């Protein structure tokens, strides 16, 4: 088999933090402006959701709902770009990534302390309502630098 030169089909001229692929190949790109939905064939913007500005994490539920982490917290967005619900998170959002699984959304929130210890909280939400079901505090983990 021979190698062929790749051809660029289109360019999305925004700074993208996270990219996710949904049903039918629809692309979701997180930017400082919000969450973009893009046509995978031509890169055309389907919509821009301002409900989740400065988005850094994306997960897609089985029903197609898009879950993002932004400066507002965890935000659920429908397939047309409308906000369904949001939950404020008290953690630096750049450290968070939502995970969608079996009708739930999970977020592992991390809080660092000057002494080098870290607290982790596992937050679990119901997909459809955004109700917080459980917060589990994982005991402080001590940061131990690797030996040289």
CSV table of N, CA and C in Angstrom, one decimal:
chain,number,residue,atom,x,y,z
A,1,UNK,N,0.8,-1.2,0.0
A,1,UNK,CA,0.0,0.0,0.0
A,1,UNK,C,0.9,1.3,0.0
A,2,UNK,N,0.4,2.2,-0.7
A,2,UNK,CA,1.2,3.5,-0.8
A,2,UNK,C,0.5,4.5,0.2
A,3,UNK,N,1.4,5.4,0.6
A,3,UNK,CA,0.9,6.5,1.5
A,3,UNK,C,0.5,7.7,0.6
A,4,UNK,N,-0.7,8.2,1.0
A,4,UNK,CA,-1.2,9.4,0.2
A,4,UNK,C,-1.0,10.6,1.1
A,5,UNK,N,-0.9,11.7,0.4
A,5,UNK,CA,-0.8,13.0,1.2
A,5,UNK,C,-2.2,13.4,1.6
A,6,UNK,N,-2.4,13.7,2.9
A,6,UNK,CA,-3.7,14.1,3.4
A,6,UNK,C,-4.1,15.5,2.9
A,7,UNK,N,-5.4,15.6,2.7
A,7,UNK,CA,-5.9,16.8,2.2
A,7,UNK,C,-6.8,17.5,3.3
A,8,UNK,N,-6.5,18.7,3.6
A,8,UNK,CA,-7.3,19.4,4.6
A,8,UNK,C,-8.7,19.7,4.0
A,9,UNK,N,-9.8,19.3,4.7
A,9,UNK,CA,-11.1,19.5,4.2
A,9,UNK,C,-11.7,20.8,4.7
A,10,UNK,N,-11.3,21.2,5.9
A,10,UNK,CA,-11.8,22.5,6.4
A,10,UNK,C,-11.0,22.9,7.7
A,11,UNK,N,-11.0,24.1,8.1
A,11,UNK,CA,-10.3,24.6,9.2
A,11,UNK,C,-11.3,25.4,10.1
A,12,UNK,N,-11.2,25.1,11.4
A,12,UNK,CA,-12.0,25.8,12.4
A,12,UNK,C,-11.0,26.8,13.1
A,13,UNK,N,-11.2,28.1,12.9
A,13,UNK,CA,-10.2,29.0,13.3
A,13,UNK,C,-10.6,29.6,14.7
A,14,UNK,N,-10.6,28.8,15.7
A,14,UNK,CA,-10.8,29.1,17.1
A,14,UNK,C,-9.8,28.3,17.9
A,15,UNK,N,-9.5,28.8,19.1
A,15,UNK,CA,-8.7,28.0,20.0
A,15,UNK,C,-9.6,27.0,20.7
A,16,UNK,N,-9.3,25.7,20.5
A,16,UNK,CA,-10.2,24.7,21.0
A,16,UNK,C,-9.5,24.0,22.2
A,17,UNK,N,-10.2,23.9,23.3
A,17,UNK,CA,-9.7,23.2,24.5
A,17,UNK,C,-9.9,21.7,24.5
A,18,UNK,N,-11.2,21.4,24.1
A,18,UNK,CA,-11.6,20.0,24.1
A,18,UNK,C,-12.4,19.7,22.9
A,19,UNK,N,-12.3,18.6,22.3
A,19,UNK,CA,-13.1,18.2,21.2
A,19,UNK,C,-13.8,16.9,21.5
A,20,UNK,N,-15.1,16.8,21.2
A,20,UNK,CA,-15.8,15.5,21.4
A,20,UNK,C,-16.6,15.2,20.1
A,21,UNK,N,-16.9,13.9,19.9
A,21,UNK,CA,-17.6,13.5,18.7
A,21,UNK,C,-18.9,12.9,19.2
A,22,UNK,N,-20.0,13.4,18.7
A,22,UNK,CA,-21.3,12.9,19.0
A,22,UNK,C,-21.9,12.0,18.0
A,23,UNK,N,-23.2,11.7,18.1
A,23,UNK,CA,-23.9,10.9,17.1
A,23,UNK,C,-23.8,11.5,15.7
A,24,UNK,N,-23.7,10.6,14.7
A,24,UNK,CA,-23.6,11.0,13.3
A,24,UNK,C,-22.3,11.8,13.0
A,25,UNK,N,-21.3,11.7,13.9
A,25,UNK,CA,-20.1,12.4,13.7
A,25,UNK,C,-20.1,13.9,14.0
A,26,UNK,N,-21.2,14.4,14.6
A,26,UNK,CA,-21.2,15.8,14.9
A,26,UNK,C,-20.1,16.1,15.9
A,27,UNK,N,-19.4,17.2,15.6
A,27,UNK,CA,-18.3,17.6,16.5
A,27,UNK,C,-18.7,18.7,17.4
A,28,UNK,N,-18.2,18.6,18.7
A,28,UNK,CA,-18.4,19.6,19.7
A,28,UNK,C,-17.1,20.1,20.1
A,29,UNK,N,-16.9,21.4,20.0
A,29,UNK,CA,-15.6,22.1,20.2
A,29,UNK,C,-15.8,23.1,21.4
A,30,UNK,N,-15.0,22.9,22.4
A,30,UNK,CA,-15.0,23.9,23.5
A,30,UNK,C,-14.0,25.0,23.3
A,31,UNK,N,-14.5,26.2,23.5
A,31,UNK,CA,-13.7,27.4,23.3
A,31,UNK,C,-13.9,28.4,24.5
A,32,UNK,N,-13.2,29.5,24.5
A,32,UNK,CA,-13.5,30.5,25.5
A,32,UNK,C,-14.8,31.2,25.3
A,33,UNK,N,-15.3,31.2,24.1
A,33,UNK,CA,-16.6,31.8,23.7
A,33,UNK,C,-17.8,30.9,24.2
A,34,UNK,N,-17.6,29.6,24.2
A,34,UNK,CA,-18.7,28.7,24.5
A,34,UNK,C,-18.5,27.4,23.8
A,35,UNK,N,-19.6,26.6,23.6
A,35,UNK,CA,-19.5,25.3,23.0
A,35,UNK,C,-20.0,25.4,21.6
A,36,UNK,N,-19.2,25.0,20.6
A,36,UNK,CA,-19.6,25.0,19.2
A,36,UNK,C,-20.0,23.6,18.8
A,37,UNK,N,-21.1,23.5,18.0
A,37,UNK,CA,-21.5,22.3,17.3
A,37,UNK,C,-21.1,22.5,15.9
A,38,UNK,N,-20.4,21.5,15.3
A,38,UNK,CA,-19.9,21.7,13.9
A,38,UNK,C,-20.3,20.5,13.1
A,39,UNK,N,-20.6,20.8,11.8
A,39,UNK,CA,-20.8,19.8,10.8
A,39,UNK,C,-19.5,19.1,10.5
A,40,UNK,N,-19.4,17.8,10.6
A,40,UNK,CA,-18.1,17.2,10.3
A,40,UNK,C,-17.7,17.2,8.9
A,41,UNK,N,-18.6,17.3,8.0
A,41,UNK,CA,-18.3,17.3,6.5
A,41,UNK,C,-17.6,18.6,6.0
A,42,UNK,N,-18.1,19.7,6.6
A,42,UNK,CA,-17.6,21.0,6.0
A,42,UNK,C,-17.1,22.0,7.1
A,43,UNK,N,-17.3,21.6,8.4
A,43,UNK,CA,-16.8,22.5,9.4
A,43,UNK,C,-17.8,23.6,9.7
A,44,UNK,N,-18.9,23.7,9.1
A,44,UNK,CA,-19.9,24.7,9.3
A,44,UNK,C,-20.4,24.7,10.7
A,45,UNK,N,-20.6,25.9,11.3
A,45,UNK,CA,-21.1,26.0,12.7
A,45,UNK,C,-22.6,25.6,12.6
A,46,UNK,N,-23.0,24.6,13.4
A,46,UNK,CA,-24.4,24.3,13.5
A,46,UNK,C,-25.1,25.2,14.5
A,47,UNK,N,-24.4,25.4,15.7
A,47,UNK,CA,-24.8,26.4,16.7
A,47,UNK,C,-23.6,26.7,17.6
A,48,UNK,N,-23.8,27.8,18.4
A,48,UNK,CA,-22.8,28.2,19.4
A,48,UNK,C,-23.7,28.3,20.7
A,49,UNK,N,-23.4,27.6,21.7
A,49,UNK,CA,-24.1,27.7,23.0
A,49,UNK,C,-23.3,28.6,23.9
A,50,UNK,N,-23.9,29.8,24.2
A,50,UNK,CA,-23.2,30.7,25.2
A,50,UNK,C,-23.6,30.3,26.6
A,51,UNK,N,-24.3,29.3,26.8
A,51,UNK,CA,-24.7,28.8,28.1
A,51,UNK,C,-23.5,28.3,28.9
A,52,UNK,N,-22.5,28.0,28.2
A,52,UNK,CA,-21.3,27.4,28.8
A,52,UNK,C,-20.0,28.0,28.3
A,53,UNK,N,-19.8,29.3,28.7
A,53,UNK,CA,-18.6,30.0,28.2
A,53,UNK,C,-17.3,29.4,28.8
A,54,UNK,N,-16.2,29.6,28.2
A,54,UNK,CA,-14.9,29.1,28.7
A,54,UNK,C,-15.0,27.7,29.0
A,55,UNK,N,-15.5,26.9,28.1
A,55,UNK,CA,-15.7,25.4,28.3
A,55,UNK,C,-14.4,24.7,28.2
A,56,UNK,N,-14.2,23.7,29.1
A,56,UNK,CA,-12.9,23.0,29.0
A,56,UNK,C,-13.2,21.5,29.0
A,57,UNK,N,-14.2,21.0,29.5
A,57,UNK,CA,-14.5,19.5,29.5
A,57,UNK,C,-15.8,19.2,28.8
A,58,UNK,N,-15.9,18.1,28.1
A,58,UNK,CA,-17.1,17.7,27.4
A,58,UNK,C,-17.3,16.2,27.6
A,59,UNK,N,-18.6,15.9,27.8
A,59,UNK,CA,-19.0,14.5,27.8
A,59,UNK,C,-20.4,14.4,27.1
A,60,UNK,N,-20.7,13.3,26.4
A,60,UNK,CA,-21.9,13.2,25.7
A,60,UNK,C,-22.7,12.0,26.3
A,61,UNK,N,-23.9,12.2,26.8
A,61,UNK,CA,-24.7,11.2,27.3
A,61,UNK,C,-25.3,10.3,26.2
A,62,UNK,N,-25.9,9.1,26.6
A,62,UNK,CA,-26.5,8.2,25.7
A,62,UNK,C,-27.6,8.8,24.9
A,63,UNK,N,-28.3,9.8,25.5
A,63,UNK,CA,-29.5,10.4,24.9
A,63,UNK,C,-29.0,11.6,24.0
A,64,UNK,N,-27.7,11.9,23.9
A,64,UNK,CA,-27.2,13.0,23.1
A,64,UNK,C,-27.0,14.3,23.8
A,65,UNK,N,-27.4,14.3,25.1
A,65,UNK,CA,-27.2,15.5,25.9
A,65,UNK,C,-25.7,15.8,26.0
A,66,UNK,N,-25.3,17.0,25.9
A,66,UNK,CA,-23.9,17.4,26.0
A,66,UNK,C,-23.7,18.0,27.4
A,67,UNK,N,-22.7,17.5,28.1
A,67,UNK,CA,-22.3,18.0,29.4
A,67,UNK,C,-21.0,18.6,29.3
A,68,UNK,N,-20.9,19.9,29.8
A,68,UNK,CA,-19.7,20.6,29.8
A,68,UNK,C,-19.3,21.1,31.1
A,69,UNK,N,-18.0,21.4,31.3
A,69,UNK,CA,-17.5,22.0,32.4
A,69,UNK,C,-17.0,23.4,32.0
A,70,UNK,N,-17.5,24.4,32.7
A,70,UNK,CA,-17.2,25.8,32.3
A,70,UNK,C,-16.9,26.6,33.6
A,71,UNK,N,-16.7,27.9,33.4
A,71,UNK,CA,-16.6,28.8,34.5
A,71,UNK,C,-17.9,28.9,35.3
A,72,UNK,N,-19.0,28.4,34.8
A,72,UNK,CA,-20.3,28.4,35.5
A,72,UNK,C,-20.5,27.1,36.3
A,73,UNK,N,-19.7,26.0,36.0
A,73,UNK,CA,-19.8,24.7,36.6
A,73,UNK,C,-20.2,23.7,35.6
A,74,UNK,N,-21.0,22.7,36.0
A,74,UNK,CA,-21.4,21.6,35.1
A,74,UNK,C,-22.7,22.1,34.4
A,75,UNK,N,-22.7,22.1,33.1
A,75,UNK,CA,-23.8,22.5,32.3
A,75,UNK,C,-24.3,21.4,31.4
A,76,UNK,N,-25.6,21.2,31.4
A,76,UNK,CA,-26.2,20.2,30.4
A,76,UNK,C,-26.8,21.0,29.3
A,77,UNK,N,-26.5,20.6,28.1
A,77,UNK,CA,-27.0,21.3,26.9
A,77,UNK,C,-27.6,20.3,25.9
A,78,UNK,N,-28.8,20.6,25.4
A,78,UNK,CA,-29.4,19.7,24.5
A,78,UNK,C,-28.8,19.8,23.1
A,79,UNK,N,-29.3,18.9,22.2
A,79,UNK,CA,-28.6,18.8,20.8
A,79,UNK,C,-28.9,20.0,19.9
A,80,UNK,N,-29.7,21.0,20.4
A,80,UNK,CA,-29.9,22.2,19.7
A,80,UNK,C,-29.1,23.4,20.3
A,81,UNK,N,-28.4,23.1,21.4
A,81,UNK,CA,-27.6,24.2,22.0
A,81,UNK,C,-28.2,24.9,23.1
A,82,UNK,N,-29.4,24.4,23.6
A,82,UNK,CA,-30.1,25.0,24.7
A,82,UNK,C,-29.7,24.5,26.0
A,83,UNK,N,-29.6,25.4,27.0
A,83,UNK,CA,-29.2,24.9,28.4
A,83,UNK,C,-30.4,24.2,29.0
A,84,UNK,N,-30.1,23.0,29.5
A,84,UNK,CA,-31.1,22.2,30.2
A,84,UNK,C,-31.1,22.5,31.7
A,85,UNK,N,-29.9,22.5,32.3
A,85,UNK,CA,-29.6,22.7,33.7
A,85,UNK,C,-28.1,23.0,33.9
A,86,UNK,N,-27.8,23.6,35.1
A,86,UNK,CA,-26.4,23.8,35.4
A,86,UNK,C,-26.3,23.6,36.9
A,87,UNK,N,-25.1,23.2,37.3
A,87,UNK,CA,-24.7,23.1,38.7
A,87,UNK,C,-23.4,23.7,39.0
A,88,UNK,N,-23.4,24.7,39.9
A,88,UNK,CA,-22.2,25.4,40.2
A,88,UNK,C,-21.2,24.5,41.0
A,89,UNK,N,-20.0,24.5,40.5
A,89,UNK,CA,-18.9,23.7,41.2
A,89,UNK,C,-17.9,24.7,41.8
A,90,UNK,N,-17.5,24.3,43.0
A,90,UNK,CA,-16.5,25.1,43.7
A,90,UNK,C,-15.1,24.6,43.6
A,91,UNK,N,-14.7,24.6,42.3
A,91,UNK,CA,-13.4,24.0,42.0
A,91,UNK,C,-12.9,24.7,40.8
A,92,UNK,N,-11.6,24.8,40.6
A,92,UNK,CA,-11.1,25.4,39.4
A,92,UNK,C,-11.5,24.5,38.2
A,93,UNK,N,-12.2,25.1,37.3
A,93,UNK,CA,-12.8,24.2,36.2
A,93,UNK,C,-11.8,23.7,35.2
A,94,UNK,N,-10.6,24.2,35.1
A,94,UNK,CA,-9.6,23.7,34.2
A,94,UNK,C,-9.2,22.3,34.6
A,95,UNK,N,-9.4,21.9,35.8
A,95,UNK,CA,-9.0,20.6,36.3
A,95,UNK,C,-10.1,19.5,36.2
A,96,UNK,N,-11.2,19.8,35.7
A,96,UNK,CA,-12.4,18.9,35.7
A,96,UNK,C,-12.7,18.4,34.3
A,97,UNK,N,-13.2,17.1,34.3
A,97,UNK,CA,-13.7,16.5,33.1
A,97,UNK,C,-14.9,15.7,33.4
A,98,UNK,N,-16.0,15.9,32.8
A,98,UNK,CA,-17.2,15.1,33.1
A,98,UNK,C,-17.1,13.8,32.4
A,99,UNK,N,-17.8,12.8,33.0
A,99,UNK,CA,-17.9,11.4,32.4
A,99,UNK,C,-19.3,11.0,32.5
A,100,UNK,N,-19.9,10.6,31.3
A,100,UNK,CA,-21.3,10.2,31.2
A,100,UNK,C,-21.3,8.6,31.2
A,101,UNK,N,-22.1,8.0,32.1
A,101,UNK,CA,-22.2,6.6,32.1
A,101,UNK,C,-23.5,6.1,32.8
A,102,UNK,N,-24.2,5.3,32.2
A,102,UNK,CA,-25.4,4.6,32.7
A,102,UNK,C,-26.4,5.6,33.4
A,103,UNK,N,-26.7,6.7,32.6
A,103,UNK,CA,-27.7,7.6,33.1
A,103,UNK,C,-27.2,8.6,34.2
A,104,UNK,N,-25.9,8.7,34.4
A,104,UNK,CA,-25.3,9.5,35.4
A,104,UNK,C,-24.2,10.3,34.8
A,105,UNK,N,-23.9,11.4,35.4
A,105,UNK,CA,-22.7,12.2,35.1
A,105,UNK,C,-21.8,12.3,36.3
A,106,UNK,N,-20.6,12.0,36.1
A,106,UNK,CA,-19.6,12.0,37.2
A,106,UNK,C,-18.5,13.1,37.0
A,107,UNK,N,-18.2,13.8,38.0
A,107,UNK,CA,-17.1,14.8,38.0
A,107,UNK,C,-16.2,14.5,39.2
A,108,UNK,N,-14.9,14.4,38.9
A,108,UNK,CA,-14.0,14.3,40.0
A,108,UNK,C,-13.4,15.6,40.2
A,109,UNK,N,-13.7,16.3,41.3
A,109,UNK,CA,-13.2,17.6,41.6
A,109,UNK,C,-12.0,17.5,42.5
A,110,UNK,N,-11.0,18.4,42.1
A,110,UNK,CA,-9.8,18.3,42.9
A,110,UNK,C,-9.5,19.7,43.5
A,111,UNK,N,-9.1,19.7,44.8
A,111,UNK,CA,-8.8,20.9,45.5
A,111,UNK,C,-7.4,20.7,46.1
A,112,UNK,N,-6.5,21.6,45.7
A,112,UNK,CA,-5.1,21.5,46.2
A,112,UNK,C,-4.9,22.5,47.3
A,113,UNK,N,-4.0,22.1,48.2
A,113,UNK,CA,-3.7,22.9,49.4
A,113,UNK,C,-2.2,23.3,49.4
A,114,UNK,N,-1.8,24.4,50.0
A,114,UNK,CA,-0.4,24.8,50.0
A,114,UNK,C,0.5,23.8,50.6
A,115,UNK,N,0.1,23.0,51.5
A,115,UNK,CA,1.0,22.0,52.1
A,115,UNK,C,1.3,20.8,51.2
A,116,UNK,N,0.7,20.8,50.0
A,116,UNK,CA,0.9,19.8,49.1
A,116,UNK,C,-0.1,18.6,49.1
A,117,UNK,N,-1.1,18.7,50.0
A,117,UNK,CA,-2.1,17.7,50.0
A,117,UNK,C,-3.2,18.0,49.0
A,118,UNK,N,-4.0,17.0,48.6
A,118,UNK,CA,-5.0,17.2,47.6
A,118,UNK,C,-6.3,16.5,48.1
A,119,UNK,N,-7.4,17.1,48.1
A,119,UNK,CA,-8.7,16.5,48.4
A,119,UNK,C,-9.4,16.2,47.1
A,120,UNK,N,-10.0,15.0,47.0
A,120,UNK,CA,-10.8,14.7,45.8
A,120,UNK,C,-12.2,14.5,46.2
A,121,UNK,N,-13.2,15.0,45.5
A,121,UNK,CA,-14.6,14.7,45.7
A,121,UNK,C,-15.2,14.2,44.4
A,122,UNK,N,-15.9,13.0,44.5
A,122,UNK,CA,-16.6,12.5,43.4
A,122,UNK,C,-18.0,12.9,43.4
A,123,UNK,N,-18.5,13.7,42.4
A,123,UNK,CA,-19.8,14.2,42.4
A,123,UNK,C,-20.6,13.4,41.3
A,124,UNK,N,-21.8,13.0,41.7
A,124,UNK,CA,-22.6,12.2,40.8
A,124,UNK,C,-23.9,12.9,40.6
A,125,UNK,N,-24.3,13.0,39.3
A,125,UNK,CA,-25.5,13.8,39.0
A,125,UNK,C,-26.5,12.9,38.2
A,126,UNK,N,-27.8,13.1,38.3
A,126,UNK,CA,-28.8,12.4,37.4
A,126,UNK,C,-28.8,13.2,36.1
A,127,UNK,N,-28.6,12.4,35.0
A,127,UNK,CA,-28.6,13.1,33.7
A,127,UNK,C,-29.7,14.0,33.4
A,128,UNK,N,-30.9,13.6,33.6
A,128,UNK,CA,-32.1,14.4,33.1
A,128,UNK,C,-32.4,15.6,34.0
A,129,UNK,N,-32.1,15.6,35.3
A,129,UNK,CA,-32.5,16.7,36.1
A,129,UNK,C,-31.3,17.5,36.7
A,130,UNK,N,-30.1,16.9,36.7
A,130,UNK,CA,-29.0,17.6,37.3
A,130,UNK,C,-28.9,17.5,38.8
A,131,UNK,N,-29.8,16.7,39.4
A,131,UNK,CA,-29.8,16.5,40.8
A,131,UNK,C,-28.5,15.9,41.3
A,132,UNK,N,-27.9,16.5,42.3
A,132,UNK,CA,-26.7,15.9,42.9
A,132,UNK,C,-27.1,14.8,43.8
A,133,UNK,N,-26.6,13.6,43.5
A,133,UNK,CA,-27.0,12.4,44.3
A,133,UNK,C,-26.0,12.0,45.3
A,134,UNK,N,-24.7,12.4,45.2
A,134,UNK,CA,-23.7,11.8,46.1
A,134,UNK,C,-22.5,12.6,46.0
A,135,UNK,N,-21.9,12.9,47.1
A,135,UNK,CA,-20.6,13.5,47.2
A,135,UNK,C,-19.8,12.6,48.1
A,136,UNK,N,-18.7,12.1,47.5
A,136,UNK,CA,-17.8,11.2,48.3
A,136,UNK,C,-16.5,11.9,48.4
A,137,UNK,N,-16.1,12.2,49.6
A,137,UNK,CA,-14.8,12.8,49.9
A,137,UNK,C,-13.7,11.7,50.0
A,138,UNK,N,-12.8,11.7,49.1
A,138,UNK,CA,-11.6,10.8,49.2
A,138,UNK,C,-10.6,11.5,50.0
A,139,UNK,N,-10.1,10.8,51.1
A,139,UNK,CA,-9.2,11.4,52.0
A,139,UNK,C,-8.0,12.1,51.3
A,140,UNK,N,-7.4,13.0,52.0
A,140,UNK,CA,-6.3,13.8,51.5
A,140,UNK,C,-5.2,12.8,51.1
A,141,UNK,N,-4.6,13.1,49.9
A,141,UNK,CA,-3.5,12.4,49.4
A,141,UNK,C,-2.3,13.3,49.5
A,142,UNK,N,-1.2,12.8,50.1
A,142,UNK,CA,0.0,13.6,50.2
A,142,UNK,C,0.8,13.5,49.0
A,143,UNK,N,1.2,14.7,48.5
A,143,UNK,CA,2.1,14.7,47.3
A,143,UNK,C,3.5,14.4,47.7
A,144,UNK,N,4.1,13.4,47.1
A,144,UNK,CA,5.4,13.0,47.5
A,144,UNK,C,6.2,13.1,46.2
A,145,UNK,N,7.1,14.1,46.1
A,145,UNK,CA,7.9,14.2,44.9
A,145,UNK,C,8.8,13.0,44.6
A,146,UNK,N,9.0,12.7,43.3
A,146,UNK,CA,9.8,11.5,42.9
A,146,UNK,C,11.2,11.8,43.3
A,147,UNK,N,11.9,10.7,43.8
A,147,UNK,CA,13.3,10.8,44.1
A,147,UNK,C,14.2,11.0,42.9
A,148,UNK,N,15.2,11.8,43.0
A,148,UNK,CA,16.1,12.0,41.9
A,148,UNK,C,17.2,11.0,41.9
